[in-house]
Amino acid sequence: MDVLKDITLIQPEVVLSVGILASLIVEILTQRPVKWLVPIFSIIVLAITGFYVITNLYNGGEAFKMLSVSPLNRMFDLVIILGAIITTLLAWDRDGEHHFLILSAVLGAMVLVKSVSFVSFILALELFSFAVVGQIALSRDTFGTEAGLKFFFLSVLASTLIIMGVALLYSIFGTFDFKGIFIQTLITPIFQAKPLLFVLAFTLIFVGLAFKLSAVPFHFWTPEVFQGAHSSVGGFISTVSKASAFGFLVNLLYLLFGNIPYVWGEILMWMGAITMFVGNLAALAEKDIKRLLGFSTIAHAGYIMTAFGLGTTGAISGAIFYLLVYTLMTLGAFAVVNSVDERKTSLEYYKGLSKRNGLQAFLLLIFFVSLAGVPPTAGFVAKFYLFQELVREGEFFFAIWAFLNGVISLFYYSRPIFYAYGFEPRYEVRGVLNPAVALAFVLGFVGVLYLGLAPSFVLDFIRGIFNP
C-alpha cells in the first residue's frame, strides 16, 4: 500500500515516463514526411503531465523517502512544463530524438526540484545534464559539436564537485537524506562537528550548483554554449534549467541547511548582486544576439538569486513569478532568433528588420522591452515586486543595486531594437515563420502582456501556495 501511495504522489512523473517510452515508439514508426507527429505527440505528453500536476497540486507527502511533493515544487513543475512546450515548438523541425531528449530532460528537472535525498538528486541531475548535452550536439555541425563538448565537460566538472561535497557530508552524518542531516545538526551544531569538512562540503556543493545557475564567477560557459546551440536549446537552458536548479536550491537551503540561513542568505544575495552586474556589464559590448541573450540569462539569474537569498515568503513567491515571466519573455526572444535566422546571429543582420520582417521586429521590441523591465510588460511587474520585497525587508542597498542594474540593462536591450528600426536593411535575410513558431510567439506575447497588465490573478495564486 505504501508503494501505491508513493506512486500516486508522483503521478505526473509516471505519466511523463510512460510518454518518454512511447515517444521512442512513435519516432521509430514515423516516416520522414510525417515527422511532425513526434513534436505533436511530445506536446500532448507535456500537456497531460501538466494536467496531472494541476489536479495534484495540493497533494503533498514524501515518495520513496527521496522525493518531497508539495504545492511549492509543483509550481516549479508548471514553469518547467510551460518552458518545455514552447521549446518543443521552437524545435518543431528537429529530428525525433531531439524531442525525446526534451522529454527526458523535463523528467530529470521535475525529479530534481523534489529531491530531498542526494541519491535522487544526483540521478536526476545526470539525466537532465546528458539530455541537454544531446540536444546541443544534435546540431551536427562544428558550432553545435563544440558547444556540446563545452557543456559536457563543464557539466561533468560541476557534477564532480557536487558528488565530492556529498561524499564529505556522508562522511560527517552517515546519511544522504536531507531530513536526517538536518535533525543531526539540530542536536549537534554544525560548526562543532567537523567544521572544516562541513565548510568544504558546503562549498563544493554550492560551487557545483553555481555552474548550473550561471552564477559569477562560474558563468563563462553560458554565452559560448548559447552561440553554438540551436535557439530552442539555448531557450531550454535559459529557462527550464534555471527553474529546476532554483527549485532544488529551495530544498537544499531550507530543508538541509535550514538552521544556518544567516550563512547562505548573505552568500546568495551578494553572489546575486555580483552576477547581475557582471552579466549586464558584459552584455553592453555584445553584438551577437545569442551571446547577448546568454549574458541576459546570467543577469536575470542574479536577480532571482537575490530573491532566494532574502528568503521571505514574499520574496520566494516573487521569485517564482519572476521565473514564470522570464520563461515567457526569454523563449519569445529566442523564437525571434529562430524565425529570423539560426546562423546569422550578428546584430548586423538585424539592421532594418522592421522593413523586411515587420512582425518579427515588433515581437523583438515587445520581448526585449519586457526583458529590460519597462512597463506595461510583465518584466516590469516581476522586477517591481522583487524591488518592493527588498525595500520591505530593509535591504535598501540591494534594492538600489538591482534598480541600477535594470537601468544598465536598458542600454543593451535597446540595441537590437535600434538596429531593427533605426537602419535600412543591409543584408538579405529571409525569415521563416512556420505555424509552430507562430504559436510560440502567441504564447509569449499574450503571456508577457497579460502578466504585465493583469498580474494579480497569477500572483495571488502563487501566494496562495504559501498561505492556503
Short mmCIF file of C-alpha atoms in Angstrom, two decimals, residues 98-350:
data_model
loop_
_atom_site.label_atom_id
_atom_site.label_comp_id
_atom_site.label_asym_id
_atom_site.label_seq_id
_atom_site.Cartn_x
_atom_site.Cartn_y
_atom_site.Cartn_z
CA HIS A 98 15.64 15.80 -30.05
CA HIS A 99 12.08 15.72 -28.72
CA PHE A 100 12.82 12.50 -26.82
CA LEU A 101 15.71 14.32 -25.15
CA ILE A 102 13.49 17.29 -24.27
CA LEU A 103 11.03 14.97 -22.51
CA SER A 104 13.88 13.15 -20.75
CA ALA A 105 15.35 16.45 -19.53
CA VAL A 106 11.93 17.53 -18.25
CA LEU A 107 11.64 14.32 -16.24
CA GLY A 108 15.08 14.96 -14.76
CA ALA A 109 14.10 18.54 -13.93
CA MET A 110 10.84 17.51 -12.25
CA VAL A 111 12.61 14.93 -10.09
CA LEU A 112 15.35 17.44 -9.32
CA VAL A 113 13.01 20.01 -7.76
CA LYS A 114 11.54 17.37 -5.42
CA SER A 115 14.75 15.67 -4.38
CA VAL A 116 15.33 15.52 -0.61
CA SER A 117 18.00 12.87 -0.90
CA PHE A 118 21.33 13.19 -2.63
CA VAL A 119 20.71 9.82 -4.33
CA SER A 120 17.67 11.04 -6.29
CA PHE A 121 19.31 14.44 -6.79
CA ILE A 122 22.44 13.06 -8.49
CA LEU A 123 20.44 10.65 -10.67
CA ALA A 124 18.07 13.44 -11.76
CA LEU A 125 20.94 15.85 -12.35
CA GLU A 126 22.77 13.41 -14.61
CA LEU A 127 19.59 12.57 -16.55
CA PHE A 128 18.95 16.26 -17.12
CA SER A 129 22.55 17.15 -18.00
CA PHE A 130 23.11 14.35 -20.51
CA ALA A 131 19.75 15.04 -22.17
CA VAL A 132 20.74 18.70 -22.64
CA VAL A 133 24.18 17.72 -23.96
CA GLY A 134 22.44 15.52 -26.51
CA GLN A 135 20.18 18.36 -27.61
CA ILE A 136 23.16 20.66 -28.16
CA ALA A 137 25.22 18.08 -30.04
CA LEU A 138 22.33 17.16 -32.36
CA SER A 139 23.07 20.34 -34.33
CA ARG A 140 25.56 18.10 -36.18
CA ASP A 141 27.80 20.97 -37.20
CA THR A 142 31.05 22.41 -35.90
CA PHE A 143 29.38 25.01 -33.70
CA GLY A 144 26.92 22.55 -32.19
CA THR A 145 29.58 19.92 -31.53
CA GLU A 146 31.88 22.45 -29.90
CA ALA A 147 29.08 23.83 -27.73
CA GLY A 148 28.04 20.29 -26.78
CA LEU A 149 31.58 19.38 -25.74
CA LYS A 150 31.94 22.56 -23.67
CA PHE A 151 28.66 21.94 -21.88
CA PHE A 152 29.52 18.26 -21.37
CA PHE A 153 32.91 18.85 -19.77
CA LEU A 154 31.66 21.68 -17.57
CA SER A 155 28.64 19.62 -16.51
CA VAL A 156 30.95 16.77 -15.59
CA LEU A 157 33.12 19.19 -13.60
CA ALA A 158 30.10 20.63 -11.77
CA SER A 159 28.72 17.15 -11.05
CA THR A 160 32.12 16.01 -9.78
CA LEU A 161 32.31 18.90 -7.34
CA ILE A 162 28.79 18.19 -6.10
CA ILE A 163 29.47 14.47 -5.66
CA MET A 164 32.68 15.24 -3.74
CA GLY A 165 30.70 17.56 -1.47
CA VAL A 166 28.01 14.92 -0.97
CA ALA A 167 30.65 12.32 -0.10
CA LEU A 168 32.08 14.65 2.55
CA LEU A 169 28.62 15.25 4.01
CA TYR A 170 28.04 11.50 4.15
CA SER A 171 31.34 11.04 5.96
CA ILE A 172 30.12 13.51 8.61
CA PHE A 173 26.48 12.49 9.03
CA GLY A 174 26.29 8.95 7.61
CA THR A 175 23.18 9.60 5.50
CA PHE A 176 22.15 11.06 2.14
CA ASP A 177 18.75 12.16 3.46
CA PHE A 178 18.20 15.92 3.92
CA LYS A 179 15.89 15.44 6.88
CA GLY A 180 18.34 13.11 8.63
CA ILE A 181 21.20 15.57 8.22
CA PHE A 182 19.04 18.47 9.39
CA ILE A 183 17.95 16.63 12.56
CA GLN A 184 21.55 15.78 13.39
CA THR A 185 22.59 19.42 13.01
CA LEU A 186 19.87 20.42 15.46
CA ILE A 187 21.32 18.06 18.05
CA THR A 188 24.95 18.96 17.39
CA PRO A 189 25.61 22.43 15.92
CA ILE A 190 27.22 22.15 12.51
CA PHE A 191 30.29 24.18 13.31
CA GLN A 192 31.10 21.96 16.30
CA ALA A 193 31.00 18.69 14.34
CA LYS A 194 33.95 18.54 11.93
CA PRO A 195 33.60 22.20 10.90
CA LEU A 196 36.33 22.20 8.24
CA LEU A 197 34.85 19.17 6.47
CA PHE A 198 31.38 20.70 6.59
CA VAL A 199 32.56 24.04 5.19
CA LEU A 200 34.39 22.24 2.37
CA ALA A 201 31.33 20.08 1.60
CA PHE A 202 29.02 23.12 1.58
CA THR A 203 31.44 25.00 -0.69
CA LEU A 204 31.79 22.15 -3.20
CA ILE A 205 28.03 21.62 -3.49
CA PHE A 206 27.36 25.34 -3.74
CA VAL A 207 30.03 25.84 -6.42
CA GLY A 208 28.64 22.93 -8.46
CA LEU A 209 25.15 24.43 -8.33
CA ALA A 210 26.56 27.87 -9.22
CA PHE A 211 27.76 26.37 -12.53
CA LYS A 212 24.21 25.22 -13.25
CA LEU A 213 22.80 28.65 -12.31
CA SER A 214 25.35 30.56 -14.46
CA ALA A 215 26.35 32.48 -11.34
CA VAL A 216 29.53 34.56 -11.33
CA PRO A 217 32.37 33.52 -11.37
CA PHE A 218 31.12 30.23 -12.86
CA HIS A 219 29.18 31.85 -15.71
CA PHE A 220 31.74 31.91 -18.53
CA TRP A 221 30.31 28.90 -20.40
CA THR A 222 26.86 30.40 -20.96
CA PRO A 223 27.35 32.79 -23.94
CA GLU A 224 29.72 30.32 -25.66
CA VAL A 225 27.21 27.47 -25.46
CA PHE A 226 24.29 29.67 -26.48
CA GLN A 227 26.14 30.86 -29.58
CA GLY A 228 26.75 27.32 -30.83
CA ALA A 229 23.45 25.74 -29.80
CA HIS A 230 20.12 25.82 -31.62
CA SER A 231 17.83 28.59 -30.35
CA SER A 232 15.45 26.01 -28.85
CA VAL A 233 18.31 24.55 -26.80
CA GLY A 234 19.51 27.98 -25.69
CA GLY A 235 15.98 28.80 -24.59
CA PHE A 236 15.69 25.46 -22.78
CA ILE A 237 18.92 26.02 -20.84
CA SER A 238 17.89 29.61 -20.04
CA THR A 239 14.52 28.69 -18.61
CA VAL A 240 13.93 25.02 -17.76
CA SER A 241 17.48 24.53 -16.47
CA LYS A 242 17.22 27.62 -14.25
CA ALA A 243 13.78 26.68 -12.91
CA SER A 244 14.96 23.19 -11.96
CA ALA A 245 18.18 24.45 -10.34
CA PHE A 246 16.35 27.08 -8.28
CA GLY A 247 13.68 24.54 -7.35
CA PHE A 248 16.31 22.21 -5.94
CA LEU A 249 18.06 25.13 -4.26
CA VAL A 250 14.92 25.69 -2.16
CA ASN A 251 15.08 22.10 -0.86
CA LEU A 252 18.82 22.22 -0.30
CA LEU A 253 18.90 25.51 1.60
CA TYR A 254 15.64 25.34 3.53
CA LEU A 255 15.50 21.61 4.30
CA LEU A 256 19.17 20.68 4.59
CA PHE A 257 20.86 23.90 5.68
CA GLY A 258 17.74 25.46 7.19
CA ASN A 259 19.35 26.22 10.55
CA ILE A 260 22.11 28.43 9.09
CA PRO A 261 20.13 30.89 6.90
CA TYR A 262 22.41 33.71 8.07
CA VAL A 263 25.24 31.99 6.14
CA TRP A 264 23.72 31.05 2.82
CA GLY A 265 21.33 34.01 2.72
CA GLU A 266 24.18 36.52 2.67
CA ILE A 267 26.15 34.42 0.19
CA LEU A 268 23.21 34.21 -2.22
CA MET A 269 22.39 37.91 -2.04
CA TRP A 270 25.96 39.05 -2.61
CA MET A 271 26.56 36.48 -5.33
CA GLY A 272 23.28 37.56 -6.96
CA ALA A 273 24.32 41.22 -6.82
CA ILE A 274 27.69 40.48 -8.44
CA THR A 275 26.14 38.13 -11.01
CA MET A 276 23.57 40.65 -12.24
CA PHE A 277 26.26 43.34 -12.52
CA VAL A 278 28.73 41.17 -14.45
CA GLY A 279 26.02 39.85 -16.76
CA ASN A 280 24.68 43.31 -17.55
CA LEU A 281 28.14 44.85 -17.91
CA ALA A 282 29.42 42.13 -20.27
CA ALA A 283 26.29 42.40 -22.43
CA LEU A 284 26.92 46.10 -23.10
CA ALA A 285 29.64 45.31 -25.64
CA GLU A 286 27.94 42.26 -27.16
CA LYS A 287 26.84 42.36 -30.81
CA ASP A 288 25.72 38.77 -31.29
CA ILE A 289 22.10 38.26 -30.30
CA LYS A 290 22.54 34.72 -28.96
CA ARG A 291 25.53 35.72 -26.83
CA LEU A 292 23.60 38.80 -25.69
CA LEU A 293 20.77 36.53 -24.52
CA GLY A 294 23.39 34.39 -22.78
CA PHE A 295 24.62 37.36 -20.74
CA SER A 296 20.98 38.31 -20.16
CA THR A 297 20.44 34.87 -18.64
CA ILE A 298 23.35 35.47 -16.27
CA ALA A 299 21.97 38.87 -15.20
CA HIS A 300 18.44 37.54 -14.57
CA ALA A 301 19.86 34.63 -12.57
CA GLY A 302 21.39 37.30 -10.33
CA TYR A 303 18.02 38.95 -9.71
CA ILE A 304 16.42 35.62 -8.81
CA MET A 305 19.32 34.61 -6.54
CA THR A 306 18.87 37.85 -4.63
CA ALA A 307 15.21 36.99 -4.02
CA PHE A 308 16.02 33.48 -2.81
CA GLY A 309 18.79 34.86 -0.60
CA LEU A 310 16.28 37.19 1.04
CA GLY A 311 14.36 34.06 1.99
CA THR A 312 10.98 35.55 2.95
CA THR A 313 7.68 34.09 1.77
CA GLY A 314 7.04 37.18 -0.33
CA ALA A 315 10.49 37.01 -1.91
CA ILE A 316 10.18 33.33 -2.86
CA SER A 317 6.68 33.77 -4.31
CA GLY A 318 8.01 36.81 -6.22
CA ALA A 319 10.94 34.71 -7.46
CA ILE A 320 8.58 32.02 -8.80
CA PHE A 321 6.55 34.70 -10.57
CA TYR A 322 9.82 36.12 -11.93
CA LEU A 323 10.79 32.67 -13.25
CA LEU A 324 7.40 32.34 -14.99
CA VAL A 325 7.69 35.76 -16.62
CA TYR A 326 11.33 35.19 -17.52
CA THR A 327 10.42 31.90 -19.23
CA LEU A 328 7.83 33.60 -21.44
CA MET A 329 9.89 36.61 -22.48
CA THR A 330 13.18 34.74 -22.97
CA LEU A 331 11.66 31.98 -25.06
CA GLY A 332 9.84 34.68 -27.02
CA ALA A 333 13.20 36.33 -27.73
CA PHE A 334 14.69 33.01 -28.84
CA ALA A 335 11.64 32.50 -31.07
CA VAL A 336 12.58 35.74 -32.84
CA VAL A 337 16.11 34.41 -33.38
CA ASN A 338 14.67 31.14 -34.67
CA SER A 339 12.37 32.84 -37.18
CA VAL A 340 14.99 35.30 -38.49
CA ASP A 341 17.99 33.01 -38.99
CA GLU A 342 19.68 30.44 -36.74
CA ARG A 343 23.18 31.07 -38.04
CA LYS A 344 23.09 34.78 -38.87
CA THR A 345 23.06 35.95 -35.28
CA SER A 346 25.21 39.05 -35.54
CA LEU A 347 23.16 42.17 -34.85
CA GLU A 348 24.32 43.44 -38.25
CA TYR A 349 21.78 41.06 -39.80
CA TYR A 350 19.03 42.66 -37.70
#
